[in-house]
mmCIF file of C-alpha atoms and ligand atoms in Angstrom:
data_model
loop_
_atom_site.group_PDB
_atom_site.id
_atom_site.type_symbol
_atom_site.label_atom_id
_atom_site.label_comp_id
_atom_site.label_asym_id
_atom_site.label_seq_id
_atom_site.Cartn_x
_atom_site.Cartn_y
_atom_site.Cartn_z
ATOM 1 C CA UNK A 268 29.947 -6.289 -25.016
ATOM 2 C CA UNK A 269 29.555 -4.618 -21.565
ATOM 3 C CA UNK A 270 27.161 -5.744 -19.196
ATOM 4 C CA UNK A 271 25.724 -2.380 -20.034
ATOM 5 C CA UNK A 272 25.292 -2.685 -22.976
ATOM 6 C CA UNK A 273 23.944 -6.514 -22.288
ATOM 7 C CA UNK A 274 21.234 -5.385 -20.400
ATOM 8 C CA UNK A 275 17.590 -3.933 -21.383
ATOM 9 C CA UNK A 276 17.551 0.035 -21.599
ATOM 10 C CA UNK A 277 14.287 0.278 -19.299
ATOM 11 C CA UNK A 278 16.232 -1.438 -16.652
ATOM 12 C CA UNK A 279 19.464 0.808 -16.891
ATOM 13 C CA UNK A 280 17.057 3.630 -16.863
ATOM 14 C CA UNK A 281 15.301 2.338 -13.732
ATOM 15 C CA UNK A 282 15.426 3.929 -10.088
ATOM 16 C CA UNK A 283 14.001 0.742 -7.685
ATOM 17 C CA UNK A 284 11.771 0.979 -5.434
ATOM 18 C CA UNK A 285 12.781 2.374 -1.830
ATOM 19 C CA UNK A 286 11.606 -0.492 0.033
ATOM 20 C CA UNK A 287 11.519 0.126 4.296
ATOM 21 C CA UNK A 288 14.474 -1.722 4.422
ATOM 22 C CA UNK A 289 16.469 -0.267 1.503
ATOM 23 C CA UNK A 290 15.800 3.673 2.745
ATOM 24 C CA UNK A 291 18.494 3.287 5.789
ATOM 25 C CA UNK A 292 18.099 4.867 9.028
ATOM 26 C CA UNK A 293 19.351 4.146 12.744
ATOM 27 C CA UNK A 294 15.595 4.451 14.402
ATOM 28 C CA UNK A 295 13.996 2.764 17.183
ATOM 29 C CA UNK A 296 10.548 4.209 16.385
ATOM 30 C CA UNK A 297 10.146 2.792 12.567
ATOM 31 C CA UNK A 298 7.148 4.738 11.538
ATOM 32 C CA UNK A 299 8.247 5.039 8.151
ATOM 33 C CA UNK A 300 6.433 1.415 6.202
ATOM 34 C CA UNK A 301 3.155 1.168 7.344
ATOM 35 C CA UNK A 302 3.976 -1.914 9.173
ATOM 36 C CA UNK A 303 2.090 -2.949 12.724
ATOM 37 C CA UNK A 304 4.550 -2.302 15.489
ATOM 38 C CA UNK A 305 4.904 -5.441 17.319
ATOM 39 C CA UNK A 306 5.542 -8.884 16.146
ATOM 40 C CA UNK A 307 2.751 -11.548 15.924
ATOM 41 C CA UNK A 308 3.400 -14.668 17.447
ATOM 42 C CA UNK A 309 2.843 -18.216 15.489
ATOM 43 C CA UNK A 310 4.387 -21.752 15.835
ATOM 44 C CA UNK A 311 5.308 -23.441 12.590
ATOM 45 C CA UNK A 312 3.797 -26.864 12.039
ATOM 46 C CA UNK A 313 5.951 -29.983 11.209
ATOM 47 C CA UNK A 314 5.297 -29.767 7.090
ATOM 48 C CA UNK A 315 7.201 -31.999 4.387
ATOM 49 C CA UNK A 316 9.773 -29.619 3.673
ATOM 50 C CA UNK A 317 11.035 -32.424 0.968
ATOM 51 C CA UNK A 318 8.391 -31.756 -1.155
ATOM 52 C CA UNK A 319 7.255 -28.923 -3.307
ATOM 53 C CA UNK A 320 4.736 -26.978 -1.939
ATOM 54 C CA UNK A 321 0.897 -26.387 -4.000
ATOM 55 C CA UNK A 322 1.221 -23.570 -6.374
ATOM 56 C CA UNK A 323 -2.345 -22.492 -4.754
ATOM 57 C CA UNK A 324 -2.399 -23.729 -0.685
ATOM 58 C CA UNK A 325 -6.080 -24.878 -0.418
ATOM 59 C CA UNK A 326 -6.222 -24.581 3.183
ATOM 60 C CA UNK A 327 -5.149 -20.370 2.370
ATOM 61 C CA UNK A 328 -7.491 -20.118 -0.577
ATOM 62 C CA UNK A 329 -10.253 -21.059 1.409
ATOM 63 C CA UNK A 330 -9.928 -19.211 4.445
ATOM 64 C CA UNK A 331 -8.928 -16.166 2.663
ATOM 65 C CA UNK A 332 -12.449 -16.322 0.217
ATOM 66 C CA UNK A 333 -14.541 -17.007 2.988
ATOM 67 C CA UNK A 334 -13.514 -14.106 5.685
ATOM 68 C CA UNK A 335 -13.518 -11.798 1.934
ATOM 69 C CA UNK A 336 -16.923 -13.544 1.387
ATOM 70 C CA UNK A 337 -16.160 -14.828 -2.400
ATOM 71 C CA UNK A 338 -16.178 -18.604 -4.040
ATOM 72 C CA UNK A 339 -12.451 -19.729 -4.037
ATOM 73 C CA UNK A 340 -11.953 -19.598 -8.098
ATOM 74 C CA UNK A 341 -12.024 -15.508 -7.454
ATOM 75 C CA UNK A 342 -8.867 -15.519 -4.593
ATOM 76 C CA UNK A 343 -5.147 -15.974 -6.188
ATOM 77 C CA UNK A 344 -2.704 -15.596 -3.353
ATOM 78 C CA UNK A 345 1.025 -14.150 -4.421
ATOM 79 C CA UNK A 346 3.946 -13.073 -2.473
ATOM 80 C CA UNK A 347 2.941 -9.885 -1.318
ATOM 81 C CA UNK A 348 -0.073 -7.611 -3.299
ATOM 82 C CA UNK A 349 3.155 -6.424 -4.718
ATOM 83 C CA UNK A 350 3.503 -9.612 -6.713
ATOM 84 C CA UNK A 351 -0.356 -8.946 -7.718
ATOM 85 C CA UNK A 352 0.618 -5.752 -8.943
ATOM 86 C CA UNK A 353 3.138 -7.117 -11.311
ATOM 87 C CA UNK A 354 1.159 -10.669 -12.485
ATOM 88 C CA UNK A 355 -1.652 -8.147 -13.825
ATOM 89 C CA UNK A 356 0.991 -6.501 -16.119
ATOM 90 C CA UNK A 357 2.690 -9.660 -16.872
ATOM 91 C CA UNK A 358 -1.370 -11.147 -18.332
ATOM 92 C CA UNK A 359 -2.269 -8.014 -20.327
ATOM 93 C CA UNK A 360 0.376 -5.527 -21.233
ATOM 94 C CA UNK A 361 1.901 -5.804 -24.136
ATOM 95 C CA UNK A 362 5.825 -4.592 -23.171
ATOM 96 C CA UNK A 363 6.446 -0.996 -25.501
ATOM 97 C CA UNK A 364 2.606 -1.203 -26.950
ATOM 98 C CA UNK A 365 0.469 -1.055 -24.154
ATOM 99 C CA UNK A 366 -0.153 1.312 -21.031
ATOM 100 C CA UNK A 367 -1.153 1.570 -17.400
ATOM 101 C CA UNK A 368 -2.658 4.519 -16.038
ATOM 102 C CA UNK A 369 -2.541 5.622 -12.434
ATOM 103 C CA UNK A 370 -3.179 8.717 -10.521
ATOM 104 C CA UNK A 371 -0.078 10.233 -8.013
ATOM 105 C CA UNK A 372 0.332 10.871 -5.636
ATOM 106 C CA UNK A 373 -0.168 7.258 -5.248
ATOM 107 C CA UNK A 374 1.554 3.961 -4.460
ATOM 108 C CA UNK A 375 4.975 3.825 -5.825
ATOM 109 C CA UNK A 376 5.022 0.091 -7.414
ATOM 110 C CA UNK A 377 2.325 0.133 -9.703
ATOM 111 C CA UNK A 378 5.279 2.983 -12.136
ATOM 112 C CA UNK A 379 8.211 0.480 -10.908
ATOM 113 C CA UNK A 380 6.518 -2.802 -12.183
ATOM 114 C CA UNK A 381 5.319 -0.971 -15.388
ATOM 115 C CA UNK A 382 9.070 0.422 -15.989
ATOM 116 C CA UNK A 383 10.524 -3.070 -15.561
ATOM 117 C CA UNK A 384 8.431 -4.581 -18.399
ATOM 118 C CA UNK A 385 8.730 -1.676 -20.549
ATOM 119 C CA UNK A 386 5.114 -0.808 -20.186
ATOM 120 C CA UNK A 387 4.258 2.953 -20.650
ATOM 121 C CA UNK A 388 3.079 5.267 -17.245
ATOM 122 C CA UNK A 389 -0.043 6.818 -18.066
ATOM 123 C CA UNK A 390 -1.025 9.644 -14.763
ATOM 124 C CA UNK A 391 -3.541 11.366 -14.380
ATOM 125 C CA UNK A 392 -3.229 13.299 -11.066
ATOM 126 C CA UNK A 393 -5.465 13.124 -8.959
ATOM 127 C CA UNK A 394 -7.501 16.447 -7.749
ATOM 128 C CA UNK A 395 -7.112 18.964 -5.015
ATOM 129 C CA UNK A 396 -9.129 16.617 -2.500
ATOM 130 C CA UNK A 397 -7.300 13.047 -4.187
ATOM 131 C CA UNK A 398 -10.749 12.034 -5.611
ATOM 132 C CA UNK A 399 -10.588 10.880 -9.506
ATOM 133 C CA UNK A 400 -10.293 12.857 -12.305
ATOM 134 C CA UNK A 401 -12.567 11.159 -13.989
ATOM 135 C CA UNK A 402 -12.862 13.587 -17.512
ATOM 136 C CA UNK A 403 -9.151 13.562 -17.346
ATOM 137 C CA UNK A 404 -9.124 9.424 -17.253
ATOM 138 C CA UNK A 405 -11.846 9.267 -19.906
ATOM 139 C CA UNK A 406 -9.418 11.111 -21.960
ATOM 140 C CA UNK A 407 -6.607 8.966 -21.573
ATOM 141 C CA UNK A 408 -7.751 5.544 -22.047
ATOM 142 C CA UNK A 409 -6.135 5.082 -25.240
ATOM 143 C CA UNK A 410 -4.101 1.781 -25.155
ATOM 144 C CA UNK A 411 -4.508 1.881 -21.557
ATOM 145 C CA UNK A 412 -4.884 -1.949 -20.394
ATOM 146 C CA UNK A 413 -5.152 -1.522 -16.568
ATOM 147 C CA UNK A 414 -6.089 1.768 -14.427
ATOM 148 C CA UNK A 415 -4.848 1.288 -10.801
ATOM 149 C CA UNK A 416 -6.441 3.202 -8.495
ATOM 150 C CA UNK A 417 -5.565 2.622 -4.082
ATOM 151 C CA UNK A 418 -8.353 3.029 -1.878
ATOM 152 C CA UNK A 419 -7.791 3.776 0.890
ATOM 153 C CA UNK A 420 -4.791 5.461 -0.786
ATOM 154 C CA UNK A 421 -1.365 5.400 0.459
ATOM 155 C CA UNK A 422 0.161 7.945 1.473
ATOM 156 C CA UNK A 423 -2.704 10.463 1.584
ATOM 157 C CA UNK A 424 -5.120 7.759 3.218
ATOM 158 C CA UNK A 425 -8.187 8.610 1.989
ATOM 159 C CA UNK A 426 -10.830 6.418 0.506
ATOM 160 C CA UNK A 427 -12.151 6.845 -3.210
ATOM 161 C CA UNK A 428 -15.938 7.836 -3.063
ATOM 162 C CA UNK A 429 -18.566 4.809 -4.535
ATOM 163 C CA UNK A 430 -19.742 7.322 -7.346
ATOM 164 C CA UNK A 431 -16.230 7.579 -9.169
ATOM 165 C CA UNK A 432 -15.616 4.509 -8.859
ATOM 166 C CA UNK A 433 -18.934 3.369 -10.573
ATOM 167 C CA UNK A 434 -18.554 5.858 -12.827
ATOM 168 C CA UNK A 435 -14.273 4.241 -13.101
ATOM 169 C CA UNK A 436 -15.934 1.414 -14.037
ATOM 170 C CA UNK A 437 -18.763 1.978 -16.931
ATOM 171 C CA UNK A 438 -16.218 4.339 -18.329
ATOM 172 C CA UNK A 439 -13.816 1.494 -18.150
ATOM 173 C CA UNK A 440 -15.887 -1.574 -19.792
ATOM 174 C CA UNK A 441 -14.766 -3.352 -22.115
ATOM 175 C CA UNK A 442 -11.994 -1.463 -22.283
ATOM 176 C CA UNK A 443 -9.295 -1.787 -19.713
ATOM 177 C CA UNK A 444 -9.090 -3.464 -16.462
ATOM 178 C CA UNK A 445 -9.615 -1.788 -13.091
ATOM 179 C CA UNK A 446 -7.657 -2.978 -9.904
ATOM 180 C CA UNK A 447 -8.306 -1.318 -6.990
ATOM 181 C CA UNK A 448 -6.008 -1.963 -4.226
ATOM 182 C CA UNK A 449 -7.212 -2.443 -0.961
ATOM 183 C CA UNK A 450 -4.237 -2.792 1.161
ATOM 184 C CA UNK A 451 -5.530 -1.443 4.117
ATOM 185 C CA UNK A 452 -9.526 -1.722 3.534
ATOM 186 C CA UNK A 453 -9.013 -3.422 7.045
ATOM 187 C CA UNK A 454 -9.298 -0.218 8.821
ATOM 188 C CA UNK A 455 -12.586 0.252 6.195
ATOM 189 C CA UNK A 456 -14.017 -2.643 5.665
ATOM 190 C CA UNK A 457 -17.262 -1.874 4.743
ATOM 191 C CA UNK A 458 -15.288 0.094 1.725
ATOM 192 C CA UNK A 459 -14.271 -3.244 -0.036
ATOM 193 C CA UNK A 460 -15.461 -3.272 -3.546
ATOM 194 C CA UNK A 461 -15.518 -7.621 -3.370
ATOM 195 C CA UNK A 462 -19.201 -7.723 -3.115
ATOM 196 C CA UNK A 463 -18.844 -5.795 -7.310
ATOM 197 C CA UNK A 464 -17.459 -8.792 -8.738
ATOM 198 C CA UNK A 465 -20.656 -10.112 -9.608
ATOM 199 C CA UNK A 466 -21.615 -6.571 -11.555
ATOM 200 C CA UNK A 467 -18.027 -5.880 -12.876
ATOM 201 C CA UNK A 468 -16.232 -8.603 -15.223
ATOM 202 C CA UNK A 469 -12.987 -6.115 -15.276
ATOM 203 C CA UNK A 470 -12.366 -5.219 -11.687
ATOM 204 C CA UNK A 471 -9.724 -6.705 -9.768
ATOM 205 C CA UNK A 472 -9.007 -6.265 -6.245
ATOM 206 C CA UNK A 473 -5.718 -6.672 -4.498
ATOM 207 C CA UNK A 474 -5.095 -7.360 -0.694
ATOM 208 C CA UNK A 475 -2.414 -8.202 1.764
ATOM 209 C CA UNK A 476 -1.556 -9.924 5.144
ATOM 210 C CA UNK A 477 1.191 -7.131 5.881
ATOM 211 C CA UNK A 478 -0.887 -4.320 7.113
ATOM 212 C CA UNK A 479 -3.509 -4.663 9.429
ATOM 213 C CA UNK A 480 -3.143 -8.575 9.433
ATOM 214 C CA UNK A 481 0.273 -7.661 10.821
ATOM 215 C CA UNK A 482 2.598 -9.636 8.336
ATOM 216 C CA UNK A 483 4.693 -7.845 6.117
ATOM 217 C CA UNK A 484 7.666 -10.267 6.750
ATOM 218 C CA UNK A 485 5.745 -12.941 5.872
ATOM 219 C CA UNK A 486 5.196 -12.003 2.099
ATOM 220 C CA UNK A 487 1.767 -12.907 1.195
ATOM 221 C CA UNK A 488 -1.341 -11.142 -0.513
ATOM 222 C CA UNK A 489 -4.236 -11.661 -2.942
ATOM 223 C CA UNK A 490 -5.725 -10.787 -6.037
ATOM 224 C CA UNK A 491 -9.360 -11.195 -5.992
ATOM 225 C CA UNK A 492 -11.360 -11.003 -9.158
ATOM 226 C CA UNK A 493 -13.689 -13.301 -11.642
ATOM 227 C CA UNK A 494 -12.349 -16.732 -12.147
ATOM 228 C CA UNK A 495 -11.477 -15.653 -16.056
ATOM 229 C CA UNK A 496 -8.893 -13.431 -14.772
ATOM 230 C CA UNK A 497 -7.790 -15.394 -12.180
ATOM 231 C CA UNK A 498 -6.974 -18.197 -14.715
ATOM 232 C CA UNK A 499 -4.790 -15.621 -16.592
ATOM 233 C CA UNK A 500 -2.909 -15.304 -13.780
ATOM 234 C CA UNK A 501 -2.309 -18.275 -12.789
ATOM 235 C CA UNK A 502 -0.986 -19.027 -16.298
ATOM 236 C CA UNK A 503 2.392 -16.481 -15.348
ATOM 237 C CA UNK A 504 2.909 -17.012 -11.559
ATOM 238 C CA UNK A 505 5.785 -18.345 -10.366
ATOM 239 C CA UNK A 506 5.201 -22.746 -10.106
ATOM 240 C CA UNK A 507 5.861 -22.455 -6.592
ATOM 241 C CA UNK A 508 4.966 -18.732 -5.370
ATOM 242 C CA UNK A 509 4.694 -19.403 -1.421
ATOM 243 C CA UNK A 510 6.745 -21.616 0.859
ATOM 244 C CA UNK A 511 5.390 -24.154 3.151
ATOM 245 C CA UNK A 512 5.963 -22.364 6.100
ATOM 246 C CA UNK A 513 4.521 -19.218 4.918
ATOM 247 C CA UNK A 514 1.445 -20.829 3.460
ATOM 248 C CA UNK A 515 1.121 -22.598 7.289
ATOM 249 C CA UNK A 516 1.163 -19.245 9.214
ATOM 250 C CA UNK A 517 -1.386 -17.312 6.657
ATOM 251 C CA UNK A 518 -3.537 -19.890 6.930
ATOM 252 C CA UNK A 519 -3.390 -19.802 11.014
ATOM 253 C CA UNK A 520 -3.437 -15.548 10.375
ATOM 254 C CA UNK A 521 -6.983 -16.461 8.790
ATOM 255 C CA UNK A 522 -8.695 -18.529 11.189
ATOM 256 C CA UNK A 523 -11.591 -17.528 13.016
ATOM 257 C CA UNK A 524 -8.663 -16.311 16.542
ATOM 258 C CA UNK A 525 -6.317 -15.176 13.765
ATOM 259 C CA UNK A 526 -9.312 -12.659 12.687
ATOM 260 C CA UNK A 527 -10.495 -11.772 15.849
ATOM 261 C CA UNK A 528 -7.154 -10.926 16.408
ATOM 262 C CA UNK A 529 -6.734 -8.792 13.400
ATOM 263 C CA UNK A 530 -10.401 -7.125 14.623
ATOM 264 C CA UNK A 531 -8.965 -6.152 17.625
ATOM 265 C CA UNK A 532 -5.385 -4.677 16.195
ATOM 266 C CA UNK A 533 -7.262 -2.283 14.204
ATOM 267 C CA UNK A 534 -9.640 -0.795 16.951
ATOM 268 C CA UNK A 535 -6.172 -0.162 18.937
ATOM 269 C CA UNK A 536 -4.475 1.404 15.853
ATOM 270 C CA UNK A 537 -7.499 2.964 15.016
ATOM 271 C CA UNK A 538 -7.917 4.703 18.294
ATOM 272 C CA UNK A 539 -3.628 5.153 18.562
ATOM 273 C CA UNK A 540 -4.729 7.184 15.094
ATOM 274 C CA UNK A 541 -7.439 9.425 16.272
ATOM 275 C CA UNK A 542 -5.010 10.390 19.077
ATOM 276 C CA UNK A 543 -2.625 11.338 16.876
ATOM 277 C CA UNK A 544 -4.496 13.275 14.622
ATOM 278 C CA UNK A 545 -5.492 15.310 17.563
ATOM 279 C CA UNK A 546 -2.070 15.610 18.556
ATOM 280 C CA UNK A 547 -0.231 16.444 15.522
ATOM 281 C CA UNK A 548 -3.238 19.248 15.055
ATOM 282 C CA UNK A 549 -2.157 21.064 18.260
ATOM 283 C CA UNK A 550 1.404 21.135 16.918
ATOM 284 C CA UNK A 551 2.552 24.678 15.568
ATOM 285 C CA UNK A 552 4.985 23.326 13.638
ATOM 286 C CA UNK A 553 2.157 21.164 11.203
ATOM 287 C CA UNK A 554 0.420 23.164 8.894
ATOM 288 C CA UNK A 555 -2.033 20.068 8.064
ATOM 289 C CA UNK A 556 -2.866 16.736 9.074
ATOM 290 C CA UNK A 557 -5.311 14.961 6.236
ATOM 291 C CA UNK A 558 -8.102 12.846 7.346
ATOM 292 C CA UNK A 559 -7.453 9.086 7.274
ATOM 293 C CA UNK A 560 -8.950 5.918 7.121
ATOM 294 C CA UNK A 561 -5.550 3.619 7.525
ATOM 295 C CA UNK A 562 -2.957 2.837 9.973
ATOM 296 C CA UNK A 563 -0.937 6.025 8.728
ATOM 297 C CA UNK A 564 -1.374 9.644 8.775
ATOM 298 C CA UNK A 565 -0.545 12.291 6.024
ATOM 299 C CA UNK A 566 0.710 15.286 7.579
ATOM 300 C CA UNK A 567 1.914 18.692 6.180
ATOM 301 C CA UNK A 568 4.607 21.014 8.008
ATOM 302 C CA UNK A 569 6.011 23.779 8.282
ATOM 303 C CA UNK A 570 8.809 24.925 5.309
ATOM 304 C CA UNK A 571 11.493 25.711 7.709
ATOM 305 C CA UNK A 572 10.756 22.888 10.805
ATOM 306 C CA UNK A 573 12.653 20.189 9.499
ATOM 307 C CA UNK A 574 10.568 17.816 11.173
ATOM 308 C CA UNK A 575 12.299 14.855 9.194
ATOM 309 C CA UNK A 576 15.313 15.257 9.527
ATOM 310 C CA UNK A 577 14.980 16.031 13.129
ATOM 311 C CA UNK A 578 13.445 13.075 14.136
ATOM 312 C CA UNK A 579 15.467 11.062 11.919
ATOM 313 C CA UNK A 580 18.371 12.001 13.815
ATOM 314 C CA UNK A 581 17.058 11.047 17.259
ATOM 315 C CA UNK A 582 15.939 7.542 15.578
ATOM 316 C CA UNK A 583 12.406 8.021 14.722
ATOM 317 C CA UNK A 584 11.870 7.538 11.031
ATOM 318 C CA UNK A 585 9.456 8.634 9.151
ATOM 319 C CA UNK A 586 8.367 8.852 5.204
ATOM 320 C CA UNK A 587 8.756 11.700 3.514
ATOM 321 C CA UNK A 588 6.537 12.252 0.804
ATOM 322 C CA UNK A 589 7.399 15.873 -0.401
ATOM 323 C CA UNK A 590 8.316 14.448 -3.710
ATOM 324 C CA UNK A 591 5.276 13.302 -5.015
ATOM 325 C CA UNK A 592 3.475 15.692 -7.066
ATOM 326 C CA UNK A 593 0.933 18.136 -4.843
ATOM 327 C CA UNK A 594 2.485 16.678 -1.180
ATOM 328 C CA UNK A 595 5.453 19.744 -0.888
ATOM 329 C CA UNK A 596 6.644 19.230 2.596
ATOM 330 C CA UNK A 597 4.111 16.522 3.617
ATOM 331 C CA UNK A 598 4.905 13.542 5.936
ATOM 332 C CA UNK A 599 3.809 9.959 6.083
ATOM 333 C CA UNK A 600 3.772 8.786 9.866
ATOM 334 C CA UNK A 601 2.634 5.202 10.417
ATOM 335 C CA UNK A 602 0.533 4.518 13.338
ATOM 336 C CA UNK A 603 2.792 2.705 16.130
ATOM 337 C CA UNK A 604 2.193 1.565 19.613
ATOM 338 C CA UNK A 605 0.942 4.489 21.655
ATOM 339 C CA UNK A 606 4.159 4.954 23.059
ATOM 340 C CA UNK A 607 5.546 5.654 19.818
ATOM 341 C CA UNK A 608 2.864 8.059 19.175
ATOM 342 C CA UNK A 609 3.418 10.058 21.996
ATOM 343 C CA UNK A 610 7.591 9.999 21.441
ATOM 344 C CA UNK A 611 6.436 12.008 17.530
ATOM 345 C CA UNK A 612 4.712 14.296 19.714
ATOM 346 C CA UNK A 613 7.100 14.944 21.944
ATOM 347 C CA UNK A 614 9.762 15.539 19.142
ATOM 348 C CA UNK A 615 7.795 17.765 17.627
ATOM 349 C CA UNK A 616 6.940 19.811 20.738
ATOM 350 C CA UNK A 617 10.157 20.577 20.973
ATOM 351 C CA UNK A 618 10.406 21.768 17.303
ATOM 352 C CA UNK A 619 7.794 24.024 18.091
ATOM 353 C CA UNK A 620 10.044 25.073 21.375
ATOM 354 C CA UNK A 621 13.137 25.982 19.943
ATOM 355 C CA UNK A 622 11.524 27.897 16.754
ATOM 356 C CA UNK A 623 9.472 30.445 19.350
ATOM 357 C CA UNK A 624 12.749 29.996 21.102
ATOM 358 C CA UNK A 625 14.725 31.612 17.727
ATOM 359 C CA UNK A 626 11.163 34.163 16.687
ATOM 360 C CA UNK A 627 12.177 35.731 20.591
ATOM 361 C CA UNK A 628 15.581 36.551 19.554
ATOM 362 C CA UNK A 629 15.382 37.545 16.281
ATOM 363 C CA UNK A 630 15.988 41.502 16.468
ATOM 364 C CA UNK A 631 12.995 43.994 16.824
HETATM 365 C C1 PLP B 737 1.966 -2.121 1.385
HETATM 366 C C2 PLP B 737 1.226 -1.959 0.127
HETATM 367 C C3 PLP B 737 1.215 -2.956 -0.853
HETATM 368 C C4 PLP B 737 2.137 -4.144 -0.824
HETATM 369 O O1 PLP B 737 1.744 -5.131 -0.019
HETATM 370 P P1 PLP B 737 2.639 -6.441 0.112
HETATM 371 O O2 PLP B 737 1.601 -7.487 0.286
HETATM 372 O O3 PLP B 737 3.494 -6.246 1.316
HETATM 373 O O4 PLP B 737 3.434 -6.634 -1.147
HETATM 374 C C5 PLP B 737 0.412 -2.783 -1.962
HETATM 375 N N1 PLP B 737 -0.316 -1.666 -2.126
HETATM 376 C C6 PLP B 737 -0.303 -0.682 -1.220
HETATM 377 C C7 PLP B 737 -1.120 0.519 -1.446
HETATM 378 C C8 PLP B 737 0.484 -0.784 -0.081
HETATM 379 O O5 PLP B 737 0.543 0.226 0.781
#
């Protein structure tokens, strides 16, 4: 037999995900991953590097439920929320029975996981202002296990009101699951769901040092939810999910300095953000630039500027997003120093430029 014909038809069938790394690009300005734009600095401490590490670090598990303000049983940390994503599916889906249901344009891994373990994509988009459609989701709960919903959501970046996702919940009971990922409730904090665990036995909530904690290379996140679920869990991660150095530096990341330090990252990101939104509103060349309450901005252009593709040649990359359903010709721009902020402007100044530039000549 080939190895085609070896393999599992979901995974034939799959497209990956386009990681930052995997999409290509010559840039010097990498706006395109959400990532912070400068590198944080940490020294590793002698460890026993002989020695397996602990499946669960203490030292992490307990700073990371104390700055999230839960009792340690509720905090599982992975590699990456990404591996969250995935452990959920791995506990309770059933592969070619059971569903998840999410609502695009959303996060891109929660439809890779589910494709890799053969787990139908229920979606429900989401309406004309990305809130739930929450008559559309009662509807399609049949042999739906988990609903993941992104708040704020990436890549339109705006939070999910309280209401729907009360009402996401009672609808939910009993029923199906509910994670809400919280990537970048950094920027938001006082939008974190945590303090619902208590009211909610089927909410989970997903988080990550690689946004505002500055950390993506360091692959590390956490699932937060009641200790039931968190037993599941831990019943299909990996023996040995973290390494010993990366448990070390998330552990110095979430001391008292490493989350003043985070603090004041987001106020400058925050502020590099408003900027930009200002900016990018005074360009001719964007038609729209969505409100946000992340380190990235949603932006919508003009048909004919070819903003990507422009900038992408002179090495500033950017996401583009005009593929998900309802964002035709819409841009993702993660917030970078201010520097790099003002080098997007400047690009797209010049857009503007050379297209009154070509409107003079056209003939009369
Ligand atoms: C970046 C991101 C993640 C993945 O985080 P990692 O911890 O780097 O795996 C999960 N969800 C959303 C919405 C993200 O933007």
């Amino acid at each position: 037999m080939s190895i085609s014909q070896l393999a599992r038809a979901n995974v034939l069938a799959l497209e990956p995900y386009l990681s930052a790394r995997r999409l290509g690009g010559k840039g010097d300005v990498w706006l395109n991953a959400n990532e912070y734009p400068l590198p944080p600095e940490f020294t590793l401490r002698p460890g026993n590097l002989n020695r397996y590490p602990a499946c669960q670090p203490e030292g992490v598990i307990n700073h990371y439920a104390a700055y999230a303000g839960l009792a340690p049983e509720q905090v599982l940390v992975s590699r990456g929320a990404d591996e969250g994503i995935e452990l959920l599916i791995r506990a309770f889906c059933e592969p070619g029975r059971d569903a998840i249901l999410f609502c695009p344009p959303t996060y891109g891994m929660y439809s890779v996981s589910a494709e890799t373990y053969n787990v139908e994509r229920r979606t429900v988009q989401a309406l004309d202002d990305w809130q739930l459609n929450l008559p559309a989701i009662a509807q399609s709960l049949d042999g739906v296990k988990l609903v993941y919903v992104c708040s704020p959501n990436n890549p339109t970046g705006n939070l999910l009101s309280a209401d729907s996702l009360k009402a996401l919940l009672e609808l939910t009971r009993g029923r199906a699951m509910v994670v809400a990922d919280e990537a970048y409730i950094e920027f938001c904090p006082a939008a974190t769901l945590a303090g619902w665990l208590a009211d909610y036995p089927h909410l989970v909530i997903l988080r990550t040092l690689s946004k505002a904690f500055a950390l993506a290379g360091l692959r590390c996140g956490f699932t937060l939810a009641n200790a039931e679920v968190i037993q599941l869990l831990l019943k299909v991660i990996a023996p040995y999910p973290l390494s010993l150095p990366v448990a070390d530096i998330a552990e110095q990341a979430l001391s008292e300095a490493g989350i003043a330090l985070m603090r004041r990252r987001v106020a400058e990101i925050s502020d590099n953000r408003r900027w930009l939104a200002d900016a990018l509103a005074a360009c001719d060349c964007v038609t729209q630039v969505y409100p946000s309450e992340s380190n990235y901005l949603l932006a919508r252009f003009n048909p004919d500027s070819q903003a990507f593709k422009t900038l992408w040649d002179q090495g500033i990359i950017l996401r583009n997003q005009s593929k998900q359903p309802g964002l035709a010709e819409c841009l993702r721009i993660t917030i970078g120093t201010r520097r790099e902020c003002e080098r997007v402007i400047t690009s797209l100044l010049a857009i503007d430029h050379s297209r009154t530039d070509t409107a003079d000549q056209e003939p009369q």
